[in-house]
Amino acid sequence: MSKFIVFLLFPVSMAAQLNMSQDLVARGIAASNLTPNTPALDAKPLVEAAVAYATKNGITTLTADPGSYYFPSQRVLLNGTANLNIDLRYSDLYAASGAFECQNCSSVTFQNFTLDALQLPFTQVSVTAVDSANRKLNFQIPPGWRAPGEFTSDVRMFVFRNGTPLPQVGRLEAAKPITGATIQVTNNDPWAQVGSIQPGDTLVITDRGGVPAINIVGGQRVAVRGVSIYSSGQAGLAFTRTGSPTIDRVQVIPRPGTARLISTNAEGIRISAALANSTITNDIVRRTADNGIAVSAGWIAAVSQPPAGATVQVARIGSAPFPVGAPVSFINTTDASVVGSANITAVSSQNLTDGEIVTLTLDRAVTGLATGFGMTDNDSQKRGTGSLIANNTVQEILYASGIWLAGLQGTTVRDNLVQRTNSAGILLQQPTGVSGPSSAITIRNNLIDSALSYGGVSAGPIEAAASIHTVAESNTRGQVTTRPFSSIFVTNNRVTNSPRTGIRLQNVAGGEITGNTIHGYGLNAASNVWLIPPCCETMGQFLSDFAQPVLTTNSLLTVSGNTSVADSNNVIANVSSASGFPRVAVNSWVVAYGTKLGPTAIATTVPFPTTLGGLSVQVTDSAGVTRAAPLYYTSPTQVAYVVPEGTAAGMATVTIGSSSGLAQIDTVAPSIYSANSSGVGVAAALAAVYTVSGGVIPQPLFQCPSTCMAAPLTFGGPADALIVSLFGTGFRNLSSAKNATAQVGGMAVNIQYIGGVAGNPGLDQVNLIIPASLAGAGEVPVVLTVDGQTANVVTISLK
């Protein structure tokens, strides 16, 4: 590891803009500026005043000085705002009830900030005793956490042991109100196995209610970029009926450097009533209490009275109008089929309220309609056509699926890494009462690993039968024998470590399952199989299904060129050598884990060869270009290599001899080395005090007699500077030094240098200036974020 420390100061570029922290008073916009780090100052009225001023005066960019801002009353409401970029320069926002709601906005961008709750919508308590016969749990509240009795809305619970969801227990429900130190578990679902809980387990109690952290309703071309959402009582980021939205480099994760076990109480990213050209790219979603990413186009009405000829009464769902000329389809709730389609020629008066009864005249009679049947838009522009879900990392989903789709047309899901989900990795579903059928869906070049294995599966096999799964349901949540889906293409995906079927397409008329690789399927087929539906398979049939790598049920599809191996031998897992995270960057160090990779342990030095001990690593990127990777170390179970220069972003195939696996490649994927090589604990870093007289006093930052511990750092004199140099990988290609931030012990610190280590391919370095105000802080977390991605958290100790 290089001990060379580089000093470099980056100039700050100033663009024409309205700085809310400096200009509000001077321009007569408000009585005070948006001063950072002032908890008593409500940011809402100041931001709204700035938005109004910008709109009136043609200002297109709002900024603020970096710092913390607070929204204790209401979220900022932007109604009809257009052509505005809100760039908060990586500030930290704290909100009581969501930070922003944008209604009918056009060409508005929110970017570069973190968002957390002023008061968390969940709590974590420690189980002290279990009364399984009476389904009661006693608990104690650790310091700093809310009392469960404060939650009175939609209370759901998850059980963790040693930081991981208990595999025998799914989502639990509690009697309300929760009083004293006892919780009564109310749901008797088969996955609510209270007897499996032990004293010492952690119970995460959520209150699913309120509003999303960021809520976009209507409008068009609204973008959210470089935003990290750490908590929400609802979805983290939600769009509804928005045309051409963009969600790029968004993180929905537990707050780094904390003991939190979850992020949001519902979905991480959700698009409802999806219009055309939704773009969800380069995002990281982890530990949500519902689907990681959810995109759907739902019912717009339900038949309230059987038709008379070409006239039908419907009950509106939502508030979208029914335009004359709109094509619609009607869905049979008993078998999920499309009963018929027509165009609207006349509409009775509409007040656009949910549940409103509206009389529609159609250009033709649709026979066979019954009360309760669904009505959907049949215009592809209102069904998500042209939408893209790509290059996202979705991990550790506590409930439901990694990527969930419903009612869409013309949508592509590619190059995503979905790992450790409670239900399917990718689920294309037609649930009655929610959506109609989907068509022209492409699921391509994704890696689905260890789906259906994160905590106890809290669903029946109709929703949790395979790692990649399509299914339509009846109004009793049962199977149907119809084929409402069409043109479904599942190609060139890799499924690994699947407890049940690798790929199962059900209820599909037309499409392909081709070129997929399934390594490890049916690995735990009989575990947690709940709620067999009344139609159409028995438990024995489901278990037989689960033992298949690829399965089609009630479908007409082309199935060809798929490869399956019952176990996961010869599979390479590619992760950052510093953090173990599966998202890696070009020019970064990666470790490939496998079996029988190399003949023996061999290490080398710069310049790194592309062949070592007769072994080579071939990286074929998402554009189909193959490059040989520089090698540092080979052994039978590990190979360390550098992602070759020029590798395209997306899923790359890594081949080492007869073994292969996928690696998710990005431009940046920051990781920091720790002293114990685990990616956690004290940093593998250098430190020195630079005196005012020009002296340099090195300081040990860690010591590893048996286990690695932090060595306390001292600050020197008042005018001296304490510099900590962290080493990592995956961030030398950052877009700009201004797009990197660091916090030490929760305090923002200045970055003196960030980039590659000269003469050492793959090794990167960031120098932090530690302020004297942190003296005496003890062992504290270091959080580095680069281009919207947060590295693994390491620690240093400050004396």
PDB file of N, CA, C and O in Angstrom, residues 716-771:
ATOM      1  N   GLY A 716      -2.332  17.798  17.698  1.00  0.00           N
ATOM      2  CA  GLY A 716      -1.222  18.750  17.674  1.00  0.00           C
ATOM      3  C   GLY A 716      -1.650  20.115  18.174  1.00  0.00           C
ATOM      4  O   GLY A 716      -2.624  20.255  18.931  1.00  0.00           O
ATOM      5  N   GLY A 717      -0.928  21.173  17.735  1.00  0.00           N
ATOM      6  CA  GLY A 717      -1.211  22.523  18.187  1.00  0.00           C
ATOM      7  C   GLY A 717      -2.402  23.138  17.476  1.00  0.00           C
ATOM      8  O   GLY A 717      -2.915  22.598  16.496  1.00  0.00           O
ATOM      9  N   PRO A 718      -2.847  24.315  17.954  1.00  0.00           N
ATOM     10  CA  PRO A 718      -4.044  24.956  17.386  1.00  0.00           C
ATOM     11  C   PRO A 718      -3.942  25.249  15.900  1.00  0.00           C
ATOM     12  O   PRO A 718      -4.944  25.224  15.188  1.00  0.00           O
ATOM     13  N   ALA A 719      -2.744  25.540  15.418  1.00  0.00           N
ATOM     14  CA  ALA A 719      -2.595  25.883  13.997  1.00  0.00           C
ATOM     15  C   ALA A 719      -2.169  24.692  13.150  1.00  0.00           C
ATOM     16  O   ALA A 719      -1.974  24.825  11.938  1.00  0.00           O
ATOM     17  N   ASP A 720      -2.013  23.516  13.768  1.00  0.00           N
ATOM     18  CA  ASP A 720      -1.597  22.331  13.030  1.00  0.00           C
ATOM     19  C   ASP A 720      -2.800  21.679  12.340  1.00  0.00           C
ATOM     20  O   ASP A 720      -3.963  21.972  12.675  1.00  0.00           O
ATOM     21  N   ALA A 721      -2.526  20.810  11.395  1.00  0.00           N
ATOM     22  CA  ALA A 721      -3.596  20.129  10.646  1.00  0.00           C
ATOM     23  C   ALA A 721      -3.437  18.627  10.768  1.00  0.00           C
ATOM     24  O   ALA A 721      -2.348  18.081  10.507  1.00  0.00           O
ATOM     25  N   LEU A 722      -4.514  17.957  11.163  1.00  0.00           N
ATOM     26  CA  LEU A 722      -4.542  16.500  11.189  1.00  0.00           C
ATOM     27  C   LEU A 722      -5.136  16.003   9.876  1.00  0.00           C
ATOM     28  O   LEU A 722      -6.275  16.327   9.535  1.00  0.00           O
ATOM     29  N   ILE A 723      -4.347  15.246   9.122  1.00  0.00           N
ATOM     30  CA  ILE A 723      -4.774  14.712   7.830  1.00  0.00           C
ATOM     31  C   ILE A 723      -4.865  13.191   7.941  1.00  0.00           C
ATOM     32  O   ILE A 723      -3.903  12.539   8.370  1.00  0.00           O
ATOM     33  N   VAL A 724      -6.000  12.641   7.551  1.00  0.00           N
ATOM     34  CA  VAL A 724      -6.179  11.185   7.487  1.00  0.00           C
ATOM     35  C   VAL A 724      -6.310  10.800   6.024  1.00  0.00           C
ATOM     36  O   VAL A 724      -7.137  11.363   5.294  1.00  0.00           O
ATOM     37  N   SER A 725      -5.480   9.859   5.597  1.00  0.00           N
ATOM     38  CA  SER A 725      -5.491   9.393   4.209  1.00  0.00           C
ATOM     39  C   SER A 725      -6.092   7.993   4.160  1.00  0.00           C
ATOM     40  O   SER A 725      -5.479   7.028   4.638  1.00  0.00           O
ATOM     41  N   LEU A 726      -7.302   7.906   3.619  1.00  0.00           N
ATOM     42  CA  LEU A 726      -7.973   6.624   3.441  1.00  0.00           C
ATOM     43  C   LEU A 726      -7.589   6.042   2.089  1.00  0.00           C
ATOM     44  O   LEU A 726      -7.434   6.780   1.101  1.00  0.00           O
ATOM     45  N   PHE A 727      -7.479   4.720   2.044  1.00  0.00           N
ATOM     46  CA  PHE A 727      -7.192   4.046   0.790  1.00  0.00           C
ATOM     47  C   PHE A 727      -8.372   3.155   0.419  1.00  0.00           C
ATOM     48  O   PHE A 727      -9.011   2.543   1.281  1.00  0.00           O
ATOM     49  N   GLY A 728      -8.662   3.140  -0.864  1.00  0.00           N
ATOM     50  CA  GLY A 728      -9.804   2.355  -1.321  1.00  0.00           C
ATOM     51  C   GLY A 728      -9.669   2.054  -2.793  1.00  0.00           C
ATOM     52  O   GLY A 728      -8.573   2.086  -3.372  1.00  0.00           O
ATOM     53  N   THR A 729     -10.796   1.805  -3.405  1.00  0.00           N
ATOM     54  CA  THR A 729     -10.818   1.505  -4.830  1.00  0.00           C
ATOM     55  C   THR A 729     -12.180   1.875  -5.383  1.00  0.00           C
ATOM     56  O   THR A 729     -13.170   1.939  -4.642  1.00  0.00           O
ATOM     57  N   GLY A 730     -12.231   2.173  -6.673  1.00  0.00           N
ATOM     58  CA  GLY A 730     -13.509   2.418  -7.325  1.00  0.00           C
ATOM     59  C   GLY A 730     -13.951   3.855  -7.392  1.00  0.00           C
ATOM     60  O   GLY A 730     -15.081   4.127  -7.805  1.00  0.00           O
ATOM     61  N   PHE A 731     -13.091   4.837  -7.014  1.00  0.00           N
ATOM     62  CA  PHE A 731     -13.563   6.220  -7.082  1.00  0.00           C
ATOM     63  C   PHE A 731     -12.613   7.144  -7.831  1.00  0.00           C
ATOM     64  O   PHE A 731     -12.797   8.362  -7.836  1.00  0.00           O
ATOM     65  N   ARG A 732     -11.606   6.620  -8.494  1.00  0.00           N
ATOM     66  CA  ARG A 732     -10.701   7.499  -9.230  1.00  0.00           C
ATOM     67  C   ARG A 732     -11.361   8.138 -10.445  1.00  0.00           C
ATOM     68  O   ARG A 732     -10.892   9.170 -10.942  1.00  0.00           O
ATOM     69  N   ASN A 733     -12.447   7.544 -10.941  1.00  0.00           N
ATOM     70  CA  ASN A 733     -13.114   8.083 -12.127  1.00  0.00           C
ATOM     71  C   ASN A 733     -14.267   9.026 -11.781  1.00  0.00           C
ATOM     72  O   ASN A 733     -15.163   9.224 -12.598  1.00  0.00           O
ATOM     73  N   LEU A 734     -14.252   9.591 -10.588  1.00  0.00           N
ATOM     74  CA  LEU A 734     -15.346  10.481 -10.194  1.00  0.00           C
ATOM     75  C   LEU A 734     -15.474  11.641 -11.178  1.00  0.00           C
ATOM     76  O   LEU A 734     -14.499  12.075 -11.787  1.00  0.00           O
ATOM     77  N   SER A 735     -16.701  12.146 -11.313  1.00  0.00           N
ATOM     78  CA  SER A 735     -16.968  13.185 -12.301  1.00  0.00           C
ATOM     79  C   SER A 735     -16.280  14.494 -11.963  1.00  0.00           C
ATOM     80  O   SER A 735     -15.830  15.224 -12.840  1.00  0.00           O
ATOM     81  N   SER A 736     -16.199  14.801 -10.651  1.00  0.00           N
ATOM     82  CA  SER A 736     -15.572  16.038 -10.193  1.00  0.00           C
ATOM     83  C   SER A 736     -15.331  15.916  -8.703  1.00  0.00           C
ATOM     84  O   SER A 736     -16.116  15.277  -7.988  1.00  0.00           O
ATOM     85  N   ALA A 737     -14.263  16.546  -8.227  1.00  0.00           N
ATOM     86  CA  ALA A 737     -13.987  16.514  -6.790  1.00  0.00           C
ATOM     87  C   ALA A 737     -15.122  17.153  -5.992  1.00  0.00           C
ATOM     88  O   ALA A 737     -15.350  16.792  -4.833  1.00  0.00           O
ATOM     89  N   LYS A 738     -15.858  18.077  -6.581  1.00  0.00           N
ATOM     90  CA  LYS A 738     -16.957  18.714  -5.857  1.00  0.00           C
ATOM     91  C   LYS A 738     -18.127  17.762  -5.649  1.00  0.00           C
ATOM     92  O   LYS A 738     -19.030  18.051  -4.852  1.00  0.00           O
ATOM     93  N   ASN A 739     -18.114  16.634  -6.368  1.00  0.00           N
ATOM     94  CA  ASN A 739     -19.179  15.643  -6.207  1.00  0.00           C
ATOM     95  C   ASN A 739     -18.773  14.529  -5.254  1.00  0.00           C
ATOM     96  O   ASN A 739     -19.325  13.424  -5.303  1.00  0.00           O
ATOM     97  N   ALA A 740     -17.804  14.810  -4.406  1.00  0.00           N
ATOM     98  CA  ALA A 740     -17.421  13.890  -3.333  1.00  0.00           C
ATOM     99  C   ALA A 740     -17.595  14.597  -2.004  1.00  0.00           C
ATOM    100  O   ALA A 740     -17.241  15.775  -1.858  1.00  0.00           O
ATOM    101  N   THR A 741     -18.155  13.920  -1.026  1.00  0.00           N
ATOM    102  CA  THR A 741     -18.335  14.473   0.306  1.00  0.00           C
ATOM    103  C   THR A 741     -17.875  13.456   1.336  1.00  0.00           C
ATOM    104  O   THR A 741     -17.865  12.246   1.080  1.00  0.00           O
ATOM    105  N   ALA A 742     -17.513  13.950   2.511  1.00  0.00           N
ATOM    106  CA  ALA A 742     -17.095  13.064   3.596  1.00  0.00           C
ATOM    107  C   ALA A 742     -17.629  13.598   4.913  1.00  0.00           C
ATOM    108  O   ALA A 742     -17.686  14.815   5.133  1.00  0.00           O
ATOM    109  N   GLN A 743     -18.023  12.673   5.770  1.00  0.00           N
ATOM    110  CA  GLN A 743     -18.428  13.009   7.132  1.00  0.00           C
ATOM    111  C   GLN A 743     -17.635  12.140   8.096  1.00  0.00           C
ATOM    112  O   GLN A 743     -17.449  10.937   7.865  1.00  0.00           O
ATOM    113  N   VAL A 744     -17.189  12.747   9.171  1.00  0.00           N
ATOM    114  CA  VAL A 744     -16.501  12.031  10.234  1.00  0.00           C
ATOM    115  C   VAL A 744     -17.265  12.292  11.522  1.00  0.00           C
ATOM    116  O   VAL A 744     -17.452  13.451  11.909  1.00  0.00           O
ATOM    117  N   GLY A 745     -17.764  11.243  12.141  1.00  0.00           N
ATOM    118  CA  GLY A 745     -18.562  11.414  13.351  1.00  0.00           C
ATOM    119  C   GLY A 745     -19.795  12.255  13.125  1.00  0.00           C
ATOM    120  O   GLY A 745     -20.237  12.970  14.023  1.00  0.00           O
ATOM    121  N   GLY A 746     -20.365  12.193  11.922  1.00  0.00           N
ATOM    122  CA  GLY A 746     -21.553  12.963  11.588  1.00  0.00           C
ATOM    123  C   GLY A 746     -21.278  14.395  11.192  1.00  0.00           C
ATOM    124  O   GLY A 746     -22.219  15.129  10.846  1.00  0.00           O
ATOM    125  N   MET A 747     -20.010  14.825  11.191  1.00  0.00           N
ATOM    126  CA  MET A 747     -19.662  16.197  10.826  1.00  0.00           C
ATOM    127  C   MET A 747     -19.022  16.207   9.441  1.00  0.00           C
ATOM    128  O   MET A 747     -18.141  15.398   9.142  1.00  0.00           O
ATOM    129  N   ALA A 748     -19.461  17.145   8.600  1.00  0.00           N
ATOM    130  CA  ALA A 748     -18.863  17.284   7.279  1.00  0.00           C
ATOM    131  C   ALA A 748     -17.425  17.760   7.418  1.00  0.00           C
ATOM    132  O   ALA A 748     -17.136  18.680   8.193  1.00  0.00           O
ATOM    133  N   VAL A 749     -16.514  17.122   6.681  1.00  0.00           N
ATOM    134  CA  VAL A 749     -15.106  17.512   6.706  1.00  0.00           C
ATOM    135  C   VAL A 749     -14.643  17.793   5.278  1.00  0.00           C
ATOM    136  O   VAL A 749     -15.235  17.305   4.309  1.00  0.00           O
ATOM    137  N   ASN A 750     -13.595  18.573   5.164  1.00  0.00           N
ATOM    138  CA  ASN A 750     -13.066  18.931   3.857  1.00  0.00           C
ATOM    139  C   ASN A 750     -12.216  17.806   3.282  1.00  0.00           C
ATOM    140  O   ASN A 750     -11.460  17.140   4.000  1.00  0.00           O
ATOM    141  N   ILE A 751     -12.356  17.627   1.972  1.00  0.00           N
ATOM    142  CA  ILE A 751     -11.535  16.662   1.248  1.00  0.00           C
ATOM    143  C   ILE A 751     -10.392  17.425   0.602  1.00  0.00           C
ATOM    144  O   ILE A 751     -10.605  18.346  -0.196  1.00  0.00           O
ATOM    145  N   GLN A 752      -9.171  17.052   0.950  1.00  0.00           N
ATOM    146  CA  GLN A 752      -8.000  17.729   0.396  1.00  0.00           C
ATOM    147  C   GLN A 752      -7.610  17.153  -0.962  1.00  0.00           C
ATOM    148  O   GLN A 752      -7.213  17.887  -1.867  1.00  0.00           O
ATOM    149  N   TYR A 753      -7.741  15.833  -1.091  1.00  0.00           N
ATOM    150  CA  TYR A 753      -7.429  15.173  -2.364  1.00  0.00           C
ATOM    151  C   TYR A 753      -8.286  13.926  -2.481  1.00  0.00           C
ATOM    152  O   TYR A 753      -8.526  13.219  -1.497  1.00  0.00           O
ATOM    153  N   ILE A 754      -8.730  13.631  -3.685  1.00  0.00           N
ATOM    154  CA  ILE A 754      -9.395  12.374  -3.964  1.00  0.00           C
ATOM    155  C   ILE A 754      -9.038  11.959  -5.382  1.00  0.00           C
ATOM    156  O   ILE A 754      -9.104  12.756  -6.323  1.00  0.00           O
ATOM    157  N   GLY A 755      -8.620  10.719  -5.538  1.00  0.00           N
ATOM    158  CA  GLY A 755      -8.240  10.225  -6.848  1.00  0.00           C
ATOM    159  C   GLY A 755      -7.397   8.977  -6.744  1.00  0.00           C
ATOM    160  O   GLY A 755      -7.351   8.317  -5.696  1.00  0.00           O
ATOM    161  N   GLY A 756      -6.716   8.622  -7.826  1.00  0.00           N
ATOM    162  CA  GLY A 756      -5.895   7.430  -7.852  1.00  0.00           C
ATOM    163  C   GLY A 756      -4.548   7.646  -7.188  1.00  0.00           C
ATOM    164  O   GLY A 756      -4.063   8.775  -7.049  1.00  0.00           O
ATOM    165  N   VAL A 757      -3.936   6.535  -6.766  1.00  0.00           N
ATOM    166  CA  VAL A 757      -2.575   6.560  -6.240  1.00  0.00           C
ATOM    167  C   VAL A 757      -1.626   6.358  -7.408  1.00  0.00           C
ATOM    168  O   VAL A 757      -1.712   5.351  -8.122  1.00  0.00           O
ATOM    169  N   ALA A 758      -0.739   7.303  -7.622  1.00  0.00           N
ATOM    170  CA  ALA A 758       0.161   7.250  -8.771  1.00  0.00           C
ATOM    171  C   ALA A 758       0.989   5.970  -8.762  1.00  0.00           C
ATOM    172  O   ALA A 758       1.525   5.562  -7.726  1.00  0.00           O
ATOM    173  N   GLY A 759       1.047   5.326  -9.926  1.00  0.00           N
ATOM    174  CA  GLY A 759       1.862   4.141 -10.072  1.00  0.00           C
ATOM    175  C   GLY A 759       1.260   2.885  -9.498  1.00  0.00           C
ATOM    176  O   GLY A 759       1.934   1.847  -9.449  1.00  0.00           O
ATOM    177  N   ASN A 760       0.011   2.951  -9.041  1.00  0.00           N
ATOM    178  CA  ASN A 760      -0.617   1.773  -8.437  1.00  0.00           C
ATOM    179  C   ASN A 760      -2.017   1.599  -9.018  1.00  0.00           C
ATOM    180  O   ASN A 760      -3.000   2.097  -8.469  1.00  0.00           O
ATOM    181  N   PRO A 761      -2.146   0.895 -10.139  1.00  0.00           N
ATOM    182  CA  PRO A 761      -3.462   0.731 -10.781  1.00  0.00           C
ATOM    183  C   PRO A 761      -4.494   0.140  -9.817  1.00  0.00           C
ATOM    184  O   PRO A 761      -4.207  -0.813  -9.087  1.00  0.00           O
ATOM    185  N   GLY A 762      -5.674   0.738  -9.802  1.00  0.00           N
ATOM    186  CA  GLY A 762      -6.759   0.226  -8.980  1.00  0.00           C
ATOM    187  C   GLY A 762      -6.812   0.782  -7.584  1.00  0.00           C
ATOM    188  O   GLY A 762      -7.859   0.752  -6.941  1.00  0.00           O
ATOM    189  N   LEU A 763      -5.685   1.283  -7.052  1.00  0.00           N
ATOM    190  CA  LEU A 763      -5.656   1.786  -5.683  1.00  0.00           C
ATOM    191  C   LEU A 763      -5.946   3.283  -5.676  1.00  0.00           C
ATOM    192  O   LEU A 763      -5.277   4.060  -6.355  1.00  0.00           O
ATOM    193  N   ASP A 764      -6.942   3.686  -4.881  1.00  0.00           N
ATOM    194  CA  ASP A 764      -7.364   5.079  -4.803  1.00  0.00           C
ATOM    195  C   ASP A 764      -7.143   5.620  -3.400  1.00  0.00           C
ATOM    196  O   ASP A 764      -6.977   4.863  -2.433  1.00  0.00           O
ATOM    197  N   GLN A 765      -7.185   6.932  -3.281  1.00  0.00           N
ATOM    198  CA  GLN A 765      -6.859   7.589  -2.018  1.00  0.00           C
ATOM    199  C   GLN A 765      -7.723   8.827  -1.844  1.00  0.00           C
ATOM    200  O   GLN A 765      -8.029   9.529  -2.796  1.00  0.00           O
ATOM    201  N   VAL A 766      -8.142   9.083  -0.596  1.00  0.00           N
ATOM    202  CA  VAL A 766      -8.830  10.320  -0.265  1.00  0.00           C
ATOM    203  C   VAL A 766      -8.233  10.851   1.032  1.00  0.00           C
ATOM    204  O   VAL A 766      -8.102  10.118   2.016  1.00  0.00           O
ATOM    205  N   ASN A 767      -7.833  12.128   1.008  1.00  0.00           N
ATOM    206  CA  ASN A 767      -7.247  12.779   2.177  1.00  0.00           C
ATOM    207  C   ASN A 767      -8.288  13.673   2.831  1.00  0.00           C
ATOM    208  O   ASN A 767      -8.850  14.563   2.174  1.00  0.00           O
ATOM    209  N   LEU A 768      -8.513  13.472   4.114  1.00  0.00           N
ATOM    210  CA  LEU A 768      -9.508  14.230   4.870  1.00  0.00           C
ATOM    211  C   LEU A 768      -8.817  15.127   5.884  1.00  0.00           C
ATOM    212  O   LEU A 768      -7.904  14.693   6.604  1.00  0.00           O
ATOM    213  N   ILE A 769      -9.270  16.371   5.955  1.00  0.00           N
ATOM    214  CA  ILE A 769      -8.783  17.314   6.962  1.00  0.00           C
ATOM    215  C   ILE A 769      -9.729  17.220   8.160  1.00  0.00           C
ATOM    216  O   ILE A 769     -10.910  17.567   8.061  1.00  0.00           O
ATOM    217  N   ILE A 770      -9.212  16.736   9.281  1.00  0.00           N
ATOM    218  CA  ILE A 770     -10.053  16.496  10.461  1.00  0.00           C
ATOM    219  C   ILE A 770     -10.068  17.743  11.332  1.00  0.00           C
ATOM    220  O   ILE A 770      -9.010  18.173  11.827  1.00  0.00           O
ATOM    221  N   PRO A 771     -11.217  18.368  11.541  1.00  0.00           N
ATOM    222  CA  PRO A 771     -11.263  19.602  12.334  1.00  0.00           C
ATOM    223  C   PRO A 771     -11.028  19.334  13.818  1.00  0.00           C
ATOM    224  O   PRO A 771     -11.410  18.288  14.358  1.00  0.00           O
TER     225      PRO A 771
END
